[in-house]
Amino acid sequence: MLNELDKIKEDIQKDITSLSILQIKGKYLSKNGVLAVMFKNIKNIKADQKSEYGKTLNELKTYLEDRIDEEQGKIKIENSNRKIDPTAPFDVNTSKDKRPHILDLKGSSHPLMQELEKMLDIFQRMGFDILESRQIDDDFHMFESLNFPKGHPARDMYDTFWTDDGFVLPAHTSTMQNRALRRLGPPPIRVVLPGRCFRNEATDASHEHTFYQIEGIYVDEGISMGHMQATIKEYLEQYLEKDLEIKMQPAYFPFTEPDVEFVISCPFCNKVGCTTCGNSGWIELMGCGMIHPNVLTAGGIDPQKYTGFAWGVGLDRLTAIKRGISDIRKLRDGDINFLRQL
Ligand code: FA5
C-alpha cells in the first residue's frame, strides 16, 4: 500500500506539467478521485501500518495542494503579464487553465458523409467514376432531358423550390444523367453521382425537405436488367454487410423503361418483421430501371446500339437503417449531443 502511495506521487509529478488544474483536481481531489479512494482504503490497512499509511496519505494530499497553489500562482503572474489580442483566435487569449481540452474542439465528419464515403468506396472498387451533382439547376436537366415534356403530369411527383428567375433546387440527382452521358460518352459509361436534393415536403421520420441521393448510371452494349440487379445487390450486400434477398416491384419514372422499386429483405430481422421494416420483412430502398431511349438520345447516345440502367438511392434513409436512427430529421438538426453518439 505504501508503495502505491509512492507511485501516486510520481503520477502527480508527471500530471502537474501535462494536465490543467481542473483536470488535476478532478483526477485526484474529487469525490471519487484517486486520493478519496485511498482514504476510503484506510479501514482495510493492517492495524500496525494504519498510522504510517494515514500520515503518508495526508502528506501526499498536502504535497498535491501545494503544487496546485504553486501552479495557480504561476498562471496568475502569466495572466497579469499577458496582453489580450482581440483579433486572435479565442484559445490564444484564453488562459492555459481555462482552455477547453483539445478533444472538445476537434471537428469530425458528419455521419452522412462518413456513410457516403463508404458507399463511394464500394462503387470505386466496382469500377465506377464519381461526379458530384449540382445544388441549383435548370428545367432542362430537372425535367426536359429526362423525358418529362412541359405539362407532363409526372412533374408533380417532384415538387421542389424554384428561384424567381427560373432556376430549380433539384428534387433528385437524375438531373445529372444528361450531363454524365454527354461528358463521359461514348460508352462504356459507369458513374455514380452523389448530391443534395430538395423537395417541398411535409416532413416526417422518413421525409426531409433536404436530403442526399446517390444516382448511378451504367451504359454499354448489351446491358440488361440482370446487370442492374447484380450491381445494386452487390453494392447493398457490401454496404450492409449481409447476404440479402431482393425483389423488384413495378414503379413509374418517365426516364426509365421498364422502371422498378428495388426491395431488399430486412437486414435486421431476416424477414421476421421488426420496427425497421415496419413489420413487413422487406424494405423498399430505391427507384431504378433501364434508361429510356429518349434520355439516351438527349444525352447523345445511340439507343439502337447501347442500353443502360440507372438508379437513385436515398443516403439519409440508408444511413438511418445502417445506424439504427429512428428519424432522418435528426441527421440535419445539428444537435451536437446526438451527433456525438453516432
Ligand atoms: C427518384 O428520385 C428517382 N430519380 C430515382 C431513379 C433514378 C429512378 C434513376 C430511376 C432511375 P424517388 O422519388 O423514389 O425516385 O426517390 C429515390 C429515393 O430518394 C427514395 O427511395 C428515398 O430513399 C429518397 N428520398 C426521396 N424523397 C425523400 C425525402 N423527402 N427525404 C428523404 N429521402 C427521400
Short mmCIF file of C-alpha atoms and ligand atoms in Angstrom, two decimals:
data_model
loop_
_atom_site.label_atom_id
_atom_site.label_comp_id
_atom_site.label_asym_id
_atom_site.label_seq_id
_atom_site.Cartn_x
_atom_site.Cartn_y
_atom_site.Cartn_z
CA MET A 1 0.00 0.00 0.00
CA LEU A 2 2.80 2.39 0.86
CA ASN A 3 4.42 1.57 -2.49
CA GLU A 4 1.17 2.52 -4.14
CA LEU A 5 1.32 5.97 -2.49
CA ASP A 6 4.87 6.43 -3.91
CA LYS A 7 3.51 5.58 -7.34
CA ILE A 8 0.70 8.14 -6.94
CA LYS A 9 3.25 10.79 -6.03
CA GLU A 10 5.18 10.03 -9.23
CA ASP A 11 1.95 10.29 -11.26
CA ILE A 12 1.20 13.67 -9.66
CA GLN A 13 4.63 14.93 -10.61
CA LYS A 14 4.04 13.93 -14.24
CA ASP A 15 0.44 15.15 -14.42
CA ILE A 16 1.12 18.56 -12.92
CA THR A 17 3.03 19.55 -16.07
CA SER A 18 0.73 17.92 -18.63
CA LEU A 19 -2.83 18.36 -17.28
CA SER A 20 -4.81 21.51 -16.49
CA ILE A 21 -5.52 22.36 -12.85
CA LEU A 22 -9.17 21.46 -13.36
CA GLN A 23 -8.19 18.06 -14.68
CA ILE A 24 -5.74 17.50 -11.78
CA LYS A 25 -8.41 18.40 -9.24
CA GLY A 26 -10.89 16.08 -10.96
CA LYS A 27 -8.43 13.18 -11.11
CA TYR A 28 -7.01 13.38 -7.57
CA LEU A 29 -9.21 15.51 -5.30
CA SER A 30 -12.79 14.91 -6.46
CA LYS A 31 -15.31 12.77 -4.57
CA ASN A 32 -14.28 9.63 -6.38
CA GLY A 33 -10.77 10.81 -7.17
CA VAL A 34 -7.54 8.87 -6.56
CA LEU A 35 -6.97 10.28 -3.06
CA ALA A 36 -10.58 9.79 -1.91
CA VAL A 37 -10.27 6.12 -2.87
CA MET A 38 -7.00 5.84 -0.89
CA PHE A 39 -8.61 7.48 2.16
CA LYS A 40 -11.54 5.04 1.99
CA ASN A 41 -8.95 2.27 1.96
CA ILE A 42 -7.68 3.09 5.46
CA LYS A 43 -10.14 0.65 7.00
CA ASN A 44 -8.52 -2.23 5.10
CA ILE A 45 -4.97 -1.46 6.28
CA LYS A 46 -3.42 -3.71 8.96
CA ALA A 47 -3.58 -2.10 12.43
CA ASP A 48 0.22 -1.79 12.79
CA GLN A 49 0.55 0.03 9.42
CA LYS A 50 -2.51 2.25 9.72
CA SER A 51 -0.86 5.28 11.30
CA GLU A 52 2.04 5.38 8.80
CA TYR A 53 -0.35 4.93 5.88
CA GLY A 54 -2.60 7.75 7.15
CA LYS A 55 0.37 10.06 7.73
CA THR A 56 1.87 9.42 4.27
CA LEU A 57 -1.51 9.90 2.63
CA ASN A 58 -2.04 13.25 4.39
CA GLU A 59 1.45 14.35 3.33
CA LEU A 60 0.63 13.38 -0.23
CA LYS A 61 -2.55 15.46 -0.12
CA THR A 62 -0.68 18.48 1.24
CA TYR A 63 2.03 17.97 -1.40
CA LEU A 64 -0.61 17.99 -4.15
CA GLU A 65 -2.38 21.08 -2.75
CA ASP A 66 0.93 22.95 -2.53
CA ARG A 67 1.76 22.05 -6.14
CA ILE A 68 -1.67 23.26 -7.25
CA ASP A 69 -1.20 26.59 -5.37
CA GLU A 70 2.21 26.95 -6.97
CA GLU A 71 0.82 26.33 -10.47
CA GLN A 72 -2.07 28.73 -9.87
CA GLY A 73 0.40 31.39 -8.72
CA LYS A 74 2.42 30.93 -11.92
CA ILE A 75 -0.69 31.24 -14.07
CA LYS A 76 -1.73 34.45 -12.23
CA ILE A 77 1.63 36.04 -12.98
CA GLU A 78 1.45 34.82 -16.59
CA ASN A 79 -2.06 36.27 -16.96
CA SER A 80 -1.17 39.65 -15.46
CA ASN A 81 1.74 39.96 -17.92
CA ARG A 82 -0.36 38.80 -20.85
CA LYS A 83 -1.70 41.29 -23.37
CA ILE A 84 -5.05 40.42 -24.93
CA ASP A 85 -5.12 40.42 -28.71
CA PRO A 86 -8.80 40.90 -29.66
CA THR A 87 -8.11 39.78 -33.24
CA ALA A 88 -6.54 36.43 -32.24
CA PRO A 89 -8.40 33.08 -32.07
CA PHE A 90 -10.07 32.66 -28.68
CA ASP A 91 -7.72 29.93 -27.48
CA VAL A 92 -4.76 32.31 -27.76
CA ASN A 93 -6.40 34.79 -25.39
CA THR A 94 -7.80 32.20 -23.00
CA SER A 95 -5.51 31.43 -20.10
CA LYS A 96 -3.96 27.97 -20.13
CA ASP A 97 -6.03 26.65 -17.22
CA LYS A 98 -9.34 27.60 -18.85
CA ARG A 99 -8.72 26.30 -22.35
CA PRO A 100 -11.10 23.50 -23.35
CA HIS A 101 -9.50 20.14 -23.83
CA ILE A 102 -8.31 19.64 -27.38
CA LEU A 103 -10.80 16.79 -27.87
CA ASP A 104 -13.72 19.16 -27.22
CA LEU A 105 -12.55 21.41 -30.04
CA LYS A 106 -11.81 18.78 -32.65
CA GLY A 107 -14.24 18.70 -35.56
CA SER A 108 -15.38 15.47 -37.17
CA SER A 109 -17.06 14.48 -40.39
CA HIS A 110 -20.86 14.23 -40.37
CA PRO A 111 -22.30 10.67 -40.20
CA LEU A 112 -23.94 11.17 -43.62
CA MET A 113 -20.56 11.99 -45.12
CA GLN A 114 -18.94 9.03 -43.35
CA GLU A 115 -21.56 6.69 -44.86
CA LEU A 116 -21.29 8.37 -48.28
CA GLU A 117 -17.55 7.75 -48.28
CA LYS A 118 -18.08 4.04 -47.53
CA MET A 119 -20.58 3.76 -50.39
CA LEU A 120 -18.39 5.62 -52.87
CA ASP A 121 -15.50 3.38 -51.91
CA ILE A 122 -17.60 0.31 -52.81
CA PHE A 123 -18.56 1.80 -56.19
CA GLN A 124 -14.99 2.85 -56.95
CA ARG A 125 -13.82 -0.70 -56.34
CA MET A 126 -16.55 -1.83 -58.78
CA GLY A 127 -15.05 0.46 -61.45
CA PHE A 128 -17.43 3.45 -61.26
CA ASP A 129 -16.33 7.09 -61.69
CA ILE A 130 -17.72 9.75 -59.33
CA LEU A 131 -19.19 13.14 -60.20
CA GLU A 132 -20.98 15.39 -57.72
CA SER A 133 -24.43 16.73 -58.66
CA ARG A 134 -25.35 20.42 -58.76
CA GLN A 135 -27.30 22.10 -55.98
CA ILE A 136 -29.03 24.50 -58.35
CA ASP A 137 -30.11 23.52 -61.82
CA ASP A 138 -32.49 24.30 -64.69
CA ASP A 139 -35.74 22.98 -66.16
CA PHE A 140 -33.91 21.15 -68.97
CA HIS A 141 -31.85 18.97 -66.59
CA MET A 142 -34.61 18.59 -63.98
CA PHE A 143 -37.32 17.62 -66.49
CA GLU A 144 -36.92 18.05 -70.28
CA SER A 145 -33.80 15.92 -70.70
CA LEU A 146 -35.42 13.22 -68.54
CA ASN A 147 -38.41 12.75 -70.82
CA PHE A 148 -40.82 14.97 -68.85
CA PRO A 149 -42.01 17.41 -71.57
CA LYS A 150 -43.76 20.62 -70.43
CA GLY A 151 -47.17 19.81 -68.89
CA HIS A 152 -46.25 16.15 -68.17
CA PRO A 153 -48.29 15.11 -65.10
CA ALA A 154 -45.31 13.27 -63.51
CA ARG A 155 -43.62 16.67 -62.96
CA ASP A 156 -45.92 16.96 -59.93
CA MET A 157 -44.16 13.99 -58.27
CA TYR A 158 -41.07 16.21 -57.92
CA ASP A 159 -42.42 19.31 -56.18
CA THR A 160 -39.42 21.42 -55.24
CA PHE A 161 -38.22 25.03 -54.89
CA TRP A 162 -37.74 27.48 -57.76
CA THR A 163 -35.95 30.81 -57.88
CA ASP A 164 -37.72 33.86 -59.32
CA ASP A 165 -35.51 33.68 -62.40
CA GLY A 166 -36.47 30.09 -63.23
CA PHE A 167 -33.71 28.00 -61.64
CA VAL A 168 -34.58 24.92 -59.60
CA LEU A 169 -33.23 23.23 -56.48
CA PRO A 170 -33.04 19.66 -57.83
CA ALA A 171 -35.58 17.19 -56.42
CA HIS A 172 -33.37 14.27 -57.45
CA THR A 173 -29.86 13.55 -58.67
CA SER A 174 -31.26 12.32 -62.00
CA THR A 175 -30.64 15.95 -63.10
CA MET A 176 -27.07 14.75 -63.74
CA GLN A 177 -27.97 11.95 -66.17
CA ASN A 178 -27.79 14.12 -69.28
CA ARG A 179 -24.50 15.74 -68.23
CA ALA A 180 -22.94 12.37 -67.38
CA LEU A 181 -23.99 10.83 -70.72
CA ARG A 182 -22.63 13.80 -72.66
CA ARG A 183 -19.45 14.26 -70.64
CA LEU A 184 -18.44 10.61 -70.24
CA GLY A 185 -19.73 9.16 -73.52
CA PRO A 186 -19.19 7.30 -75.78
CA PRO A 187 -19.91 4.20 -73.66
CA PRO A 188 -18.88 2.34 -71.63
CA ILE A 189 -20.13 4.84 -69.01
CA ARG A 190 -20.02 3.85 -65.34
CA VAL A 191 -20.58 6.68 -62.91
CA VAL A 192 -22.15 7.44 -59.51
CA LEU A 193 -23.42 10.95 -58.85
CA PRO A 194 -23.99 11.81 -55.20
CA GLY A 195 -25.64 15.10 -54.30
CA ARG A 196 -28.06 17.15 -52.27
CA CYS A 197 -31.75 17.12 -53.20
CA PHE A 198 -34.66 19.30 -52.15
CA ARG A 199 -38.39 18.67 -52.02
CA ASN A 200 -41.40 20.65 -50.93
CA GLU A 201 -42.37 18.02 -48.34
CA ALA A 202 -44.45 17.89 -45.18
CA THR A 203 -41.55 16.35 -43.28
CA ASP A 204 -41.78 13.19 -41.15
CA ALA A 205 -39.43 10.49 -39.84
CA SER A 206 -38.52 9.36 -43.37
CA HIS A 207 -39.11 12.55 -45.39
CA GLU A 208 -36.93 15.66 -45.28
CA HIS A 209 -37.06 18.84 -47.37
CA THR A 210 -33.28 18.46 -47.89
CA PHE A 211 -31.61 15.08 -48.26
CA TYR A 212 -28.98 13.26 -50.29
CA GLN A 213 -29.32 10.80 -53.15
CA ILE A 214 -26.72 8.76 -54.98
CA GLU A 215 -27.51 8.35 -58.65
CA GLY A 216 -25.83 5.61 -60.63
CA ILE A 217 -25.56 5.05 -64.36
CA TYR A 218 -24.15 2.17 -66.38
CA VAL A 219 -24.35 2.30 -70.19
CA ASP A 220 -22.70 -0.05 -72.68
CA GLU A 221 -23.57 -2.52 -75.43
CA GLY A 222 -25.79 -5.39 -74.25
CA ILE A 223 -26.55 -4.10 -70.74
CA SER A 224 -29.69 -5.66 -69.24
CA MET A 225 -31.85 -5.66 -66.10
CA GLY A 226 -29.77 -8.65 -64.95
CA HIS A 227 -26.66 -6.45 -64.77
CA MET A 228 -28.66 -3.84 -62.85
CA GLN A 229 -29.95 -6.38 -60.34
CA ALA A 230 -26.48 -7.85 -59.74
CA THR A 231 -24.75 -4.45 -59.43
CA ILE A 232 -27.23 -2.99 -56.93
CA LYS A 233 -27.41 -6.22 -54.90
CA GLU A 234 -23.62 -6.42 -54.67
CA TYR A 235 -23.40 -2.79 -53.53
CA LEU A 236 -26.08 -3.23 -50.85
CA GLU A 237 -24.64 -6.51 -49.58
CA GLN A 238 -21.19 -4.96 -49.24
CA TYR A 239 -22.56 -1.86 -47.55
CA LEU A 240 -24.97 -3.61 -45.16
CA GLU A 241 -22.50 -6.49 -44.64
CA LYS A 242 -25.28 -9.08 -45.06
CA ASP A 243 -26.46 -11.53 -47.71
CA LEU A 244 -29.77 -10.16 -48.93
CA GLU A 245 -32.82 -11.45 -50.76
CA ILE A 246 -34.13 -8.99 -53.31
CA LYS A 247 -37.41 -8.24 -55.07
CA MET A 248 -38.21 -5.82 -57.86
CA GLN A 249 -41.65 -4.19 -57.75
CA PRO A 250 -43.27 -2.17 -60.52
CA ALA A 251 -42.78 1.62 -60.29
CA TYR A 252 -43.06 4.58 -62.63
CA PHE A 253 -40.41 7.07 -63.71
CA PRO A 254 -40.64 8.86 -67.10
CA PHE A 255 -36.87 8.49 -67.58
CA THR A 256 -36.65 4.68 -67.32
CA GLU A 257 -38.42 1.83 -69.09
CA PRO A 258 -39.04 -0.62 -67.51
CA ASP A 259 -38.91 1.01 -64.07
CA VAL A 260 -38.81 -0.76 -60.73
CA GLU A 261 -38.61 -0.25 -56.99
CA PHE A 262 -35.66 -2.23 -55.59
CA VAL A 263 -36.71 -4.07 -52.42
CA ILE A 264 -34.42 -5.97 -50.02
CA SER A 265 -35.10 -8.46 -47.22
CA CYS A 266 -34.76 -6.65 -43.90
CA PRO A 267 -31.09 -6.98 -42.85
CA PHE A 268 -32.08 -6.82 -39.15
CA CYS A 269 -34.85 -9.41 -38.78
CA ASN A 270 -34.32 -11.67 -41.84
CA LYS A 271 -37.95 -11.17 -42.89
CA VAL A 272 -39.45 -11.94 -39.47
CA GLY A 273 -40.71 -8.35 -39.09
CA CYS A 274 -39.30 -5.53 -36.93
CA THR A 275 -39.59 -1.77 -36.46
CA THR A 276 -37.01 -1.01 -39.18
CA CYS A 277 -39.06 -2.77 -41.88
CA GLY A 278 -42.47 -1.79 -40.44
CA ASN A 279 -43.10 -5.49 -39.66
CA SER A 280 -43.22 -6.37 -43.35
CA GLY A 281 -39.83 -8.12 -43.51
CA TRP A 282 -38.93 -6.10 -46.64
CA ILE A 283 -37.54 -2.60 -47.23
CA GLU A 284 -38.10 -0.53 -50.40
CA LEU A 285 -34.79 1.15 -50.99
CA MET A 286 -34.61 2.91 -54.31
CA GLY A 287 -36.03 3.56 -57.73
CA CYS A 288 -34.20 2.17 -60.73
CA GLY A 289 -34.69 0.92 -64.27
CA MET A 290 -33.39 0.75 -67.83
CA ILE A 291 -32.60 4.24 -69.14
CA HIS A 292 -35.36 5.40 -71.53
CA PRO A 293 -34.26 5.62 -75.21
CA ASN A 294 -35.34 9.30 -75.27
CA VAL A 295 -32.98 10.04 -72.37
CA LEU A 296 -30.09 8.28 -74.11
CA THR A 297 -30.80 10.23 -77.32
CA ALA A 298 -30.95 13.55 -75.40
CA GLY A 299 -27.55 12.63 -73.95
CA GLY A 300 -26.03 11.98 -77.40
CA ILE A 301 -26.03 8.17 -77.06
CA ASP A 302 -27.46 5.94 -79.83
CA PRO A 303 -30.22 3.81 -78.20
CA GLN A 304 -30.07 1.32 -81.11
CA LYS A 305 -26.51 0.47 -80.16
CA TYR A 306 -26.37 0.99 -76.42
CA THR A 307 -28.55 0.23 -73.41
CA GLY A 308 -28.04 1.08 -69.77
CA PHE A 309 -29.51 1.22 -66.32
CA ALA A 310 -29.79 3.92 -63.68
CA TRP A 311 -30.77 4.08 -60.03
CA GLY A 312 -31.33 6.74 -57.35
CA VAL A 313 -30.90 5.74 -53.71
CA GLY A 314 -31.56 7.93 -50.64
CA LEU A 315 -28.43 8.34 -48.50
CA ASP A 316 -30.30 9.59 -45.41
CA ARG A 317 -32.68 6.64 -45.27
CA LEU A 318 -29.91 4.12 -45.84
CA THR A 319 -27.74 5.76 -43.15
CA ALA A 320 -30.71 5.66 -40.76
CA ILE A 321 -31.19 1.93 -41.46
CA LYS A 322 -27.49 1.13 -41.04
CA ARG A 323 -27.06 3.17 -37.84
CA GLY A 324 -30.44 2.44 -36.25
CA ILE A 325 -31.70 6.05 -36.34
CA SER A 326 -35.46 6.33 -35.96
CA ASP A 327 -35.97 9.75 -37.59
CA ILE A 328 -33.87 11.06 -40.51
CA ARG A 329 -34.56 14.67 -39.43
CA LYS A 330 -32.13 14.14 -36.54
CA LEU A 331 -29.33 13.97 -39.11
CA ARG A 332 -29.92 17.61 -40.04
CA ASP A 333 -30.81 19.10 -36.63
CA GLY A 334 -27.20 19.97 -35.83
CA ASP A 335 -27.68 18.62 -32.29
CA ILE A 336 -24.09 18.02 -31.25
CA ASN A 337 -25.07 15.64 -28.44
CA PHE A 338 -26.94 13.42 -30.89
CA LEU A 339 -24.15 13.52 -33.47
CA ARG A 340 -21.54 12.61 -30.85
CA GLN A 341 -23.39 9.36 -30.10
CA LEU A 342 -23.03 8.16 -33.68
C1 FA5 B 1 -36.25 9.37 -57.65
O1 FA5 B 1 -35.89 10.41 -57.14
C2 FA5 B 1 -35.68 8.90 -58.98
N1 FA5 B 1 -34.90 9.96 -59.53
C3 FA5 B 1 -34.84 7.64 -58.72
C4 FA5 B 1 -34.41 6.99 -60.01
C5 FA5 B 1 -33.15 7.27 -60.52
C6 FA5 B 1 -35.25 6.11 -60.65
C7 FA5 B 1 -32.76 6.65 -61.70
C8 FA5 B 1 -34.86 5.51 -61.80
C9 FA5 B 1 -33.61 5.78 -62.32
P1 FA5 B 1 -37.76 8.63 -55.66
O2 FA5 B 1 -38.61 9.85 -55.62
O3 FA5 B 1 -38.43 7.34 -55.35
O4 FA5 B 1 -37.08 8.45 -57.07
O5 FA5 B 1 -36.55 8.83 -54.65
C10 FA5 B 1 -35.47 7.90 -54.59
C11 FA5 B 1 -35.02 7.73 -53.16
O6 FA5 B 1 -34.70 9.01 -52.59
C12 FA5 B 1 -36.12 7.18 -52.24
O7 FA5 B 1 -36.16 5.78 -52.28
C13 FA5 B 1 -35.65 7.69 -50.88
O8 FA5 B 1 -34.65 6.85 -50.34
C14 FA5 B 1 -35.03 9.03 -51.22
N2 FA5 B 1 -36.00 10.10 -50.95
C15 FA5 B 1 -36.97 10.58 -51.74
N3 FA5 B 1 -37.64 11.59 -51.14
C16 FA5 B 1 -37.06 11.76 -49.93
C17 FA5 B 1 -37.27 12.67 -48.82
N4 FA5 B 1 -38.21 13.63 -48.88
N5 FA5 B 1 -36.49 12.56 -47.74
C18 FA5 B 1 -35.51 11.63 -47.69
N6 FA5 B 1 -35.25 10.74 -48.68
C19 FA5 B 1 -36.00 10.81 -49.79
#
